[in-house]
Short mmCIF file of C-alpha atoms and ligand atoms in Angstrom, two decimals:
data_model
loop_
_atom_site.label_atom_id
_atom_site.label_comp_id
_atom_site.label_asym_id
_atom_site.label_seq_id
_atom_site.Cartn_x
_atom_site.Cartn_y
_atom_site.Cartn_z
CA MET A 677 40.81 8.49 72.53
CA ASP A 678 44.21 10.16 72.34
CA LEU A 679 46.72 7.81 73.86
CA SER A 680 50.09 8.87 75.21
CA LEU A 681 53.18 6.97 74.11
CA THR A 682 53.19 5.14 77.42
CA GLN A 683 49.54 4.21 77.06
CA LYS A 684 50.21 2.88 73.56
CA ARG A 685 53.00 0.74 74.91
CA PHE A 686 50.75 -0.61 77.70
CA LEU A 687 48.09 -1.42 75.13
CA ASN A 688 50.54 -3.26 72.89
CA GLU A 689 51.91 -5.29 75.79
CA TRP A 690 48.41 -6.20 76.93
CA MET A 691 47.58 -7.39 73.41
CA GLU A 692 50.72 -9.56 73.38
CA PHE A 693 49.52 -11.16 76.63
CA LEU A 694 46.12 -11.88 75.05
CA LYS A 695 47.72 -13.81 72.19
CA ILE A 696 48.72 -16.61 74.55
CA PRO A 697 45.82 -19.10 74.66
CA SER A 698 46.00 -19.91 78.37
CA VAL A 699 42.89 -22.08 78.55
CA SER A 700 43.14 -23.88 81.89
CA ALA A 701 40.28 -26.32 81.33
CA ASP A 702 41.75 -28.05 78.28
CA PRO A 703 44.95 -30.13 78.66
CA ALA A 704 45.78 -29.38 75.01
CA TYR A 705 46.73 -25.84 76.12
CA LYS A 706 48.94 -26.88 79.04
CA ASN A 707 52.10 -25.41 77.48
CA ASP A 708 50.35 -22.16 76.60
CA VAL A 709 49.22 -21.80 80.19
CA LYS A 710 52.87 -22.21 81.21
CA THR A 711 53.93 -19.62 78.64
CA ALA A 712 51.38 -17.19 80.07
CA ALA A 713 52.78 -17.77 83.59
CA GLU A 714 56.28 -16.96 82.32
CA TRP A 715 54.92 -13.88 80.57
CA VAL A 716 53.32 -12.62 83.80
CA ASN A 717 56.48 -13.38 85.75
CA ASN A 718 58.48 -11.31 83.28
CA ALA A 719 55.97 -8.48 83.28
CA LEU A 720 56.12 -8.27 87.08
CA GLN A 721 59.94 -8.14 86.92
CA LYS A 722 59.85 -5.37 84.34
CA ALA A 723 57.29 -3.42 86.36
CA GLY A 724 59.59 -3.37 89.38
CA CYS A 725 58.98 -6.46 91.51
CA LYS A 726 62.34 -7.25 93.06
CA HIS A 727 61.45 -10.83 93.74
CA THR A 728 59.29 -13.02 91.50
CA GLU A 729 58.92 -16.76 91.14
CA ILE A 730 56.88 -19.30 89.26
CA ILE A 731 55.55 -21.86 91.69
CA GLU A 732 54.65 -25.23 90.21
CA THR A 733 51.53 -27.02 91.43
CA PRO A 734 50.03 -30.40 90.50
CA GLY A 735 48.04 -28.31 88.00
CA HIS A 736 48.98 -24.96 86.47
CA PRO A 737 51.66 -22.70 87.99
CA ILE A 738 51.16 -19.76 90.34
CA VAL A 739 53.12 -16.56 89.68
CA TYR A 740 54.24 -14.86 92.87
CA GLY A 741 55.94 -11.49 93.16
CA GLU A 742 57.02 -9.07 95.88
CA TYR A 743 57.77 -5.40 95.45
CA LYS A 744 59.23 -5.07 98.91
CA VAL A 745 58.74 -6.54 102.34
CA ASP A 746 59.29 -4.21 105.25
CA PRO A 747 57.68 -5.49 108.46
CA ASN A 748 56.87 -1.91 109.52
CA LEU A 749 54.68 -1.19 106.51
CA PRO A 750 51.21 -2.41 105.60
CA THR A 751 51.05 -5.21 103.04
CA ILE A 752 48.65 -5.46 100.14
CA LEU A 753 48.28 -8.76 98.32
CA VAL A 754 47.07 -8.46 94.74
CA TYR A 755 45.30 -11.55 93.45
CA GLY A 756 44.21 -12.29 89.89
CA HIS A 757 44.24 -15.04 87.29
CA TYR A 758 46.00 -15.38 83.96
CA ASP A 759 44.02 -18.41 82.79
CA VAL A 760 40.98 -17.98 80.58
CA GLN A 761 37.81 -19.84 79.69
CA PRO A 762 37.72 -22.00 76.55
CA PRO A 763 36.90 -19.84 73.51
CA ASP A 764 34.10 -22.13 72.27
CA PRO A 765 31.91 -21.76 70.30
CA ILE A 766 34.65 -20.38 68.03
CA GLU A 767 32.35 -19.92 65.03
CA LEU A 768 30.43 -17.22 66.92
CA TRP A 769 33.48 -14.94 67.25
CA ASP A 770 33.68 -12.06 64.78
CA SER A 771 37.48 -12.21 64.98
CA PRO A 772 39.69 -15.06 66.28
CA PRO A 773 39.71 -15.25 70.12
CA PHE A 774 43.51 -15.18 70.44
CA GLU A 775 44.18 -12.52 67.83
CA PRO A 776 43.26 -9.37 69.76
CA VAL A 777 41.85 -6.44 67.77
CA ILE A 778 40.59 -3.00 68.76
CA LYS A 779 37.05 -2.18 67.68
CA THR A 780 34.55 0.43 68.76
CA THR A 781 31.10 -0.37 70.17
CA GLU A 782 28.16 1.74 71.24
CA ILE A 783 29.32 1.56 74.84
CA HIS A 784 32.99 1.96 73.90
CA PRO A 785 33.32 4.68 71.25
CA GLU A 786 36.97 5.01 72.40
CA GLY A 787 37.55 1.39 71.44
CA ALA A 788 37.74 -1.95 73.18
CA VAL A 789 40.10 -4.89 72.81
CA PHE A 790 38.36 -8.04 71.63
CA ALA A 791 39.92 -11.36 72.70
CA ARG A 792 39.32 -14.19 75.14
CA GLY A 793 40.56 -12.95 78.52
CA ALA A 794 40.54 -9.29 77.43
CA CYS A 795 38.56 -8.52 80.59
CA ASP A 796 38.45 -11.80 82.56
CA ASP A 797 41.04 -11.59 83.85
CA LYS A 798 44.13 -10.77 81.80
CA GLY A 799 43.12 -7.17 81.14
CA GLN A 800 42.33 -6.53 84.78
CA VAL A 801 45.46 -8.30 86.03
CA PHE A 802 47.59 -6.32 83.63
CA MET A 803 46.16 -3.04 84.96
CA HIS A 804 47.74 -3.94 88.31
CA VAL A 805 51.10 -4.72 86.76
CA LYS A 806 51.11 -1.41 84.90
CA ALA A 807 49.80 0.52 87.92
CA LEU A 808 52.86 -0.70 89.82
CA GLU A 809 55.12 0.44 86.98
CA VAL A 810 53.47 3.88 86.94
CA MET A 811 53.71 4.24 90.72
CA LEU A 812 57.38 3.28 90.81
CA SER A 813 58.19 5.66 87.99
CA GLU A 814 56.82 8.40 90.23
CA GLY A 815 58.80 7.37 93.32
CA ALA A 816 58.87 4.72 96.04
CA ILE A 817 55.69 3.38 97.60
CA ASP A 818 55.09 3.26 101.35
CA CYS A 819 53.69 -0.23 101.49
CA ASN A 820 54.59 -3.80 100.71
CA ILE A 821 52.95 -5.27 97.65
CA LYS A 822 52.68 -8.98 96.98
CA PHE A 823 51.24 -10.43 93.79
CA MET A 824 49.72 -13.85 93.42
CA ILE A 825 48.46 -14.47 89.90
CA GLU A 826 47.16 -17.97 89.39
CA GLY A 827 46.38 -20.18 86.39
CA GLU A 828 43.43 -22.23 87.61
CA GLU A 829 40.69 -19.82 88.63
CA GLU A 830 38.44 -20.82 85.75
CA VAL A 831 38.61 -24.46 86.84
CA GLY A 832 38.00 -23.94 90.55
CA SER A 833 41.41 -23.00 92.08
CA ASP A 834 41.86 -26.39 93.78
CA ASN A 835 45.66 -26.28 93.86
CA LEU A 836 45.70 -22.66 94.91
CA GLU A 837 43.62 -23.61 97.94
CA ASP A 838 46.32 -26.02 99.04
CA PHE A 839 48.99 -23.42 98.36
CA VAL A 840 47.22 -20.82 100.48
CA ARG A 841 46.72 -23.30 103.30
CA ASN A 842 50.43 -24.20 103.33
CA ASN A 843 51.85 -20.70 102.87
CA ASN A 844 50.15 -18.52 105.46
CA GLU A 845 53.40 -16.78 106.33
CA LYS A 846 54.41 -16.01 102.76
CA LEU A 847 50.98 -14.63 101.96
CA LYS A 848 50.65 -12.66 105.18
CA CYS A 849 49.01 -9.33 104.39
CA ASP A 850 46.63 -6.67 105.69
CA VAL A 851 44.26 -6.62 102.77
CA ILE A 852 43.76 -8.41 99.45
CA LEU A 853 43.07 -6.38 96.34
CA ILE A 854 41.34 -8.00 93.37
CA SER A 855 40.15 -6.74 90.00
CA ASP A 856 38.11 -9.65 88.65
CA THR A 857 34.56 -8.30 88.88
CA GLY A 858 32.58 -5.52 87.25
CA MET A 859 31.11 -2.12 87.95
CA ILE A 860 27.68 -0.69 87.13
CA SER A 861 28.68 1.51 84.19
CA LYS A 862 31.38 3.81 82.90
CA THR A 863 29.67 6.72 84.63
CA GLN A 864 28.61 4.91 87.80
CA PRO A 865 31.51 3.16 89.50
CA SER A 866 30.68 0.51 92.07
CA ILE A 867 32.58 -1.75 94.42
CA SER A 868 31.54 -5.38 94.69
CA THR A 869 30.56 -6.22 98.23
CA GLY A 870 29.62 -9.81 97.57
CA LEU A 871 30.09 -12.87 95.41
CA ARG A 872 27.92 -15.93 95.14
CA GLY A 873 29.11 -19.43 95.96
CA LEU A 874 28.88 -22.35 93.61
CA SER A 875 28.13 -26.05 93.48
CA TYR A 876 28.74 -27.68 90.10
CA MET A 877 27.33 -31.10 89.28
CA GLU A 878 27.22 -33.50 86.36
CA VAL A 879 24.50 -36.11 85.89
CA ILE A 880 24.15 -39.15 83.65
CA VAL A 881 20.87 -40.96 83.07
CA THR A 882 21.29 -44.44 81.62
CA GLY A 883 18.48 -46.50 80.11
CA PRO A 884 18.96 -49.43 77.74
CA ASN A 885 22.44 -50.96 77.42
CA ARG A 886 22.81 -49.66 73.84
CA ASP A 887 21.27 -47.09 71.50
CA LEU A 888 18.00 -48.42 70.11
CA HIS A 889 15.98 -48.01 66.90
CA SER A 890 13.30 -45.56 67.97
CA GLY A 891 10.70 -47.30 65.83
CA LEU A 892 11.37 -50.81 67.05
CA TYR A 893 11.65 -49.86 70.72
CA GLY A 894 10.08 -46.40 71.04
CA GLY A 895 7.07 -46.39 73.35
CA SER A 896 8.16 -49.36 75.40
CA VAL A 897 11.33 -48.17 77.13
CA ALA A 898 12.20 -45.15 79.24
CA ASN A 899 14.07 -42.76 76.94
CA PRO A 900 16.99 -41.36 78.99
CA ILE A 901 16.82 -37.97 77.28
CA ASN A 902 13.07 -37.61 77.88
CA ILE A 903 13.58 -38.71 81.48
CA LEU A 904 16.48 -36.33 82.04
CA CYS A 905 14.34 -33.43 80.81
CA GLU A 906 11.50 -34.43 83.15
CA MET A 907 13.87 -34.69 86.09
CA ILE A 908 15.41 -31.29 85.35
CA ALA A 909 11.95 -29.75 85.04
CA LYS A 910 11.13 -30.97 88.55
CA LEU A 911 14.03 -29.00 90.06
CA HIS A 912 11.95 -25.78 90.03
CA ASP A 913 8.34 -25.21 91.04
CA GLU A 914 5.81 -22.88 89.39
CA ASN A 915 7.21 -19.91 91.35
CA ARG A 916 10.73 -20.70 90.16
CA LYS A 917 11.78 -21.81 93.63
CA ILE A 918 14.25 -24.67 93.75
CA THR A 919 12.53 -27.84 94.97
CA ILE A 920 15.52 -29.65 96.47
CA PRO A 921 14.50 -30.36 100.10
CA GLY A 922 16.60 -28.28 102.51
CA PHE A 923 18.06 -26.11 99.73
CA TYR A 924 16.99 -22.81 101.31
CA ASP A 925 17.38 -23.87 104.96
CA ARG A 926 20.61 -21.97 105.62
CA VAL A 927 20.05 -19.05 103.26
CA GLU A 928 20.67 -15.76 105.03
CA GLU A 929 17.85 -13.43 104.03
CA LEU A 930 18.65 -9.74 103.69
CA SER A 931 16.71 -7.28 105.82
CA GLN A 932 14.15 -5.09 104.07
CA GLU A 933 16.44 -2.17 104.83
CA GLU A 934 19.33 -3.79 103.01
CA ARG A 935 17.08 -4.64 100.07
CA ASN A 936 15.85 -1.05 99.89
CA GLU A 937 19.44 0.15 99.89
CA MET A 938 20.28 -2.24 97.03
CA ALA A 939 17.28 -1.07 95.05
CA LYS A 940 18.69 2.46 94.95
CA ALA A 941 21.42 1.43 92.49
CA PRO A 942 20.59 2.66 89.00
CA PHE A 943 19.09 -0.11 86.89
CA ASP A 944 17.03 0.00 83.72
CA LEU A 945 15.05 -3.18 83.06
CA GLU A 946 14.30 -2.30 79.42
CA GLU A 947 17.99 -1.65 78.81
CA PHE A 948 18.84 -4.96 80.51
CA LYS A 949 16.41 -6.90 78.31
CA SER A 950 17.46 -5.27 75.07
CA SER A 951 21.17 -5.69 75.87
CA ILE A 952 20.77 -9.47 75.78
CA GLY A 953 17.94 -9.65 73.26
CA ILE A 954 15.09 -10.96 75.41
CA ASN A 955 11.52 -9.66 75.70
CA ALA A 956 10.88 -10.71 79.31
CA VAL A 957 12.91 -11.60 82.38
CA GLN A 958 12.19 -14.63 84.50
CA GLY A 959 13.10 -15.73 88.00
CA GLU A 960 12.17 -16.48 91.55
CA GLU A 961 8.89 -14.93 92.60
CA GLY A 962 9.10 -12.23 95.25
CA TYR A 963 12.49 -10.84 94.20
CA SER A 964 13.57 -8.10 91.83
CA ASN A 965 15.67 -8.78 88.76
CA GLU A 966 18.82 -7.51 90.49
CA GLU A 967 18.12 -9.52 93.64
CA ARG A 968 17.60 -12.67 91.60
CA ARG A 969 21.01 -12.39 90.06
CA THR A 970 22.98 -11.43 93.15
CA ILE A 971 21.52 -12.27 96.57
CA ARG A 972 19.40 -15.30 95.69
CA PRO A 973 20.55 -18.86 95.03
CA THR A 974 19.84 -20.37 91.61
CA LEU A 975 20.03 -23.61 89.65
CA ASP A 976 20.90 -23.69 85.96
CA VAL A 977 21.64 -26.33 83.37
CA ASN A 978 24.91 -25.35 81.71
CA GLY A 979 25.00 -28.08 79.09
CA ILE A 980 22.88 -31.03 78.04
CA TRP A 981 23.65 -33.72 75.52
CA GLY A 982 22.95 -37.22 74.31
CA GLY A 983 21.61 -38.99 71.27
CA TYR A 984 22.02 -37.75 67.74
CA THR A 985 23.00 -34.11 67.24
CA GLY A 986 24.62 -34.29 63.80
CA GLU A 987 23.29 -33.21 60.39
CA GLY A 988 19.88 -34.39 59.26
CA ALA A 989 17.74 -36.87 61.19
CA LYS A 990 18.63 -40.17 62.81
CA THR A 991 15.93 -42.21 64.51
CA VAL A 992 17.40 -43.38 67.77
CA ILE A 993 16.77 -43.76 71.49
CA ALA A 994 20.08 -43.04 73.16
CA SER A 995 21.38 -45.25 75.90
CA LYS A 996 22.59 -42.26 77.92
CA ALA A 997 21.72 -38.61 78.55
CA HIS A 998 24.02 -36.10 80.24
CA ALA A 999 23.77 -32.67 81.82
CA LYS A 1000 26.01 -30.25 83.66
CA ILE A 1001 24.12 -28.35 86.34
CA SER A 1002 25.36 -25.52 88.52
CA MET A 1003 23.87 -23.87 91.56
CA ARG A 1004 24.85 -20.35 92.60
CA LEU A 1005 24.81 -20.09 96.38
CA VAL A 1006 24.47 -17.27 98.86
CA PRO A 1007 25.89 -16.60 102.33
CA GLY A 1008 24.89 -19.31 104.81
CA GLN A 1009 24.75 -22.15 102.30
CA GLU A 1010 27.40 -24.88 102.59
CA TRP A 1011 28.37 -25.92 99.10
CA ASN A 1012 29.29 -29.49 100.01
CA GLU A 1013 25.99 -29.94 101.77
CA ILE A 1014 24.12 -28.48 98.80
CA SER A 1015 25.95 -30.88 96.47
CA ASP A 1016 24.81 -33.78 98.69
CA LEU A 1017 21.21 -32.53 98.89
CA PHE A 1018 21.18 -32.24 95.10
CA THR A 1019 22.56 -35.77 94.68
CA THR A 1020 20.00 -37.38 96.99
CA TYR A 1021 17.07 -35.49 95.51
CA PHE A 1022 18.08 -35.90 91.89
CA LYS A 1023 18.47 -39.65 92.34
CA SER A 1024 15.07 -39.82 94.04
CA LEU A 1025 13.49 -38.35 90.90
CA ALA A 1026 14.57 -41.27 88.73
CA PRO A 1027 11.71 -43.49 87.57
CA GLU A 1028 12.04 -47.24 87.10
CA GLY A 1029 13.82 -48.20 83.92
CA VAL A 1030 16.80 -45.87 84.25
CA THR A 1031 19.80 -45.51 86.53
CA VAL A 1032 21.26 -42.17 87.54
CA GLU A 1033 24.83 -41.21 88.34
CA VAL A 1034 25.67 -37.86 89.91
CA GLU A 1035 29.19 -36.47 90.02
CA LYS A 1036 30.39 -33.47 92.03
CA HIS A 1037 32.63 -30.95 90.31
CA HIS A 1038 34.09 -27.92 92.05
CA GLY A 1039 32.35 -25.61 94.42
CA GLY A 1040 32.91 -22.67 96.68
CA TYR A 1041 31.39 -20.43 99.30
CA ALA A 1042 29.69 -17.10 98.86
CA TYR A 1043 31.40 -13.98 100.16
CA VAL A 1044 30.38 -10.62 101.58
CA THR A 1045 32.54 -7.73 102.61
CA PRO A 1046 31.59 -4.95 104.99
CA THR A 1047 31.94 -1.33 103.88
CA GLU A 1048 33.32 -0.04 107.20
CA THR A 1049 36.84 -1.40 106.70
CA ILE A 1050 39.74 0.84 105.73
CA GLY A 1051 40.20 -1.32 102.64
CA TYR A 1052 36.70 -0.49 101.43
CA GLN A 1053 37.08 3.16 102.39
CA ALA A 1054 40.37 3.38 100.47
CA ALA A 1055 38.69 1.88 97.40
CA HIS A 1056 35.81 4.33 97.76
CA LYS A 1057 38.19 7.29 97.82
CA ALA A 1058 40.20 5.90 94.92
CA TYR A 1059 37.16 5.70 92.61
CA LEU A 1060 35.81 9.03 93.75
CA GLU A 1061 39.10 10.63 92.79
CA THR A 1062 39.32 9.23 89.24
CA PHE A 1063 35.62 9.16 88.31
CA GLY A 1064 34.52 12.25 90.21
CA ILE A 1065 31.51 10.23 91.34
CA PRO A 1066 31.22 8.25 94.58
CA PRO A 1067 31.18 4.49 93.92
CA ILE A 1068 28.25 2.53 95.27
CA PRO A 1069 28.46 -0.85 96.96
CA SER A 1070 26.98 -3.60 94.82
CA ARG A 1071 26.61 -7.36 95.30
CA GLY A 1072 27.87 -9.45 92.40
CA GLY A 1073 26.39 -12.66 91.05
CA GLY A 1074 29.55 -14.46 89.94
CA SER A 1075 31.91 -16.55 92.04
CA ILE A 1076 35.59 -16.42 92.95
CA PRO A 1077 35.96 -19.40 95.29
CA ILE A 1078 39.42 -18.40 96.50
CA VAL A 1079 38.07 -15.18 98.05
CA PRO A 1080 36.16 -16.87 100.90
CA MET A 1081 39.13 -19.24 101.21
CA PHE A 1082 41.48 -16.30 101.81
CA GLU A 1083 39.21 -15.15 104.57
CA LYS A 1084 39.14 -18.58 106.18
CA GLU A 1085 42.85 -19.40 105.84
CA LEU A 1086 44.48 -15.97 106.14
CA GLY A 1087 41.76 -14.15 108.06
CA VAL A 1088 41.95 -11.32 105.53
CA LYS A 1089 39.16 -9.62 103.62
CA SER A 1090 39.35 -8.97 99.91
CA ILE A 1091 38.48 -5.68 98.24
CA LEU A 1092 36.84 -6.31 94.88
CA MET A 1093 37.84 -3.36 92.73
CA GLY A 1094 36.57 -4.56 89.37
CA PHE A 1095 36.39 -2.39 86.26
CA GLY A 1096 34.50 -4.72 83.89
CA LEU A 1097 31.00 -4.18 82.51
CA ASP A 1098 28.22 -6.75 82.06
CA SER A 1099 28.39 -5.99 78.34
CA ASP A 1100 32.03 -7.20 78.15
CA ALA A 1101 30.74 -10.69 77.28
CA ILE A 1102 33.10 -12.55 79.60
CA HIS A 1103 32.99 -16.34 79.02
CA SER A 1104 31.14 -15.59 75.73
CA PRO A 1105 32.18 -15.15 72.12
CA ASN A 1106 33.50 -11.62 71.41
CA GLU A 1107 34.69 -10.95 74.93
CA HIS A 1108 36.13 -7.44 75.11
CA TYR A 1109 37.37 -4.81 77.53
CA GLY A 1110 37.12 -1.08 77.01
CA LEU A 1111 40.23 1.08 76.69
CA PHE A 1112 38.41 3.52 78.96
CA ASN A 1113 38.03 0.83 81.64
CA PHE A 1114 41.60 -0.41 81.25
CA PHE A 1115 43.19 3.03 81.60
CA LYS A 1116 40.76 4.12 84.34
CA GLY A 1117 41.82 1.04 86.25
CA ILE A 1118 45.49 1.93 85.90
CA ASP A 1119 44.68 5.44 87.18
CA THR A 1120 42.50 4.27 90.07
CA ILE A 1121 44.71 1.51 91.51
CA PRO A 1122 47.55 3.82 92.68
CA ASN A 1123 44.95 5.93 94.51
CA PHE A 1124 43.91 2.83 96.40
CA TYR A 1125 47.44 2.25 97.70
CA ARG A 1126 47.85 5.88 98.68
CA HIS A 1127 44.55 6.06 100.57
CA TYR A 1128 45.03 2.66 102.13
CA VAL A 1129 48.43 3.63 103.54
CA ALA A 1130 47.03 6.92 104.85
CA LEU A 1131 44.05 5.26 106.55
CA TYR A 1132 46.29 2.51 107.91
CA ASN A 1133 48.62 5.04 109.49
CA GLU A 1134 45.72 6.96 111.03
CA LYS A 1135 44.42 3.81 112.62
N1 BES B 1826 35.82 -13.15 87.24
C1 BES B 1826 34.86 -14.19 87.28
C2 BES B 1826 33.84 -14.00 88.38
C3 BES B 1826 33.01 -12.74 88.37
C4 BES B 1826 32.79 -12.02 87.21
C5 BES B 1826 32.46 -12.32 89.53
C6 BES B 1826 32.04 -10.86 87.23
C7 BES B 1826 31.68 -11.18 89.56
C8 BES B 1826 31.48 -10.45 88.41
C9 BES B 1826 35.59 -15.51 87.45
O1 BES B 1826 36.67 -15.63 86.58
C10 BES B 1826 34.66 -16.62 87.12
O2 BES B 1826 34.26 -16.72 86.00
N2 BES B 1826 34.34 -17.49 88.10
C11 BES B 1826 33.56 -18.65 87.85
C12 BES B 1826 33.74 -19.64 88.94
C13 BES B 1826 34.82 -20.65 88.74
C14 BES B 1826 34.83 -21.66 89.86
C15 BES B 1826 34.75 -21.34 87.41
C16 BES B 1826 32.10 -18.32 87.77
O3 BES B 1826 31.62 -17.39 88.43
O4 BES B 1826 31.42 -19.04 87.03
MN1 MN B 1827 37.79 -13.95 86.51
MN1 MN B 1828 35.82 -16.19 84.58
#
């Protein structure tokens, strides 16, 4: 890929950003998260935001910027996050997670930047900063642009929720623009029309009051790890339906027409399997692979531990067994209610001889966006212009809890203009983001503003 001088500069700046280990989940990185906030604040200033500020919260700071605020013009609020997921397991990275390098892959012969946050979401946030710079270098823009780039998305955005609730006036806007999702492929752009909700739980099963010799006691006491596995196994039935009573009660089913429409999106099952190295897919009976990972609710164990996991063998019955369990939710489901249903049911599965504690972590609602809005239409036109191919609407499986919150608190819909690919390995070792995707994003975003303003004025 032949890069212009400007593109090279953008690339270098992006790689500087990726060197800051802004891991929001781990208090050891608190100062780095702060450094990343300052970096974003600076970048917004340099790009042309006349007003920027770093807003402290009880957690990590929010970076806020305004390009201009003229009450006669439409206002677009750009949201993104500068925090990243922990890089673990570090030993599975081919190069260190906070030392970005450019490498080529089969999908990215032009090169991709490998680093934690390369795609999710530093790379995508930075596209917006640079798109502003490009637009301003070409003249003034006929709309107000506000930026809100937060540092706690990967840990549930709790403090941002409070901030949004208390700052309706400051955040007042006509549409919210977000690049924190993906698209189908480099040759088939898509616009996310939905996100799943989330309920995240942690469970502890406790048996004897101390670890026991598994020879002296084995066979006569309930082993918490065995029991935990049995309890987890009971959470699905033989058709891979979730067994928690009431779990599906509020699920909004899609019409057959909507499902047929979804099924038209290009998808290759063999490609899907080989891309993640599996020989068969598995999921809820009665739904296609793509439905299972977007419009259906799920339950997955994210981590499980207890007992001896070190080198060699130790004969022991652990006193405690732990698991982290998440449920992806769909429109209709109330995440707090689901967390309660889970708690009651999980506790009811405990046999005599153990006690069970269940703790709620964060959660959030699912989100859907209609395609008839001018925001969606502007995004459609923007992609069509840069890719030469009309983008197709596509429901996503991930969650961004602040998006449904924006709708509730500000009454504003979000347009999910993501440029990532499933193969970017977000949250995994060797996360990367293609140069193609990064520069296409920078080209596409200005088109969105232009079309949005035009459609707004026609209205
Ligand atoms: N950007 C992702 C969400 C995403 C990715 C949505 C790709 C659709 C397509 C976001 O940063 C994320 O990882 N969200 C978390 C939820 C959060 C509460 C930790 C998730 O989905 O697990
Ligand atoms: Mn993200
Ligand atoms: Mn993420």
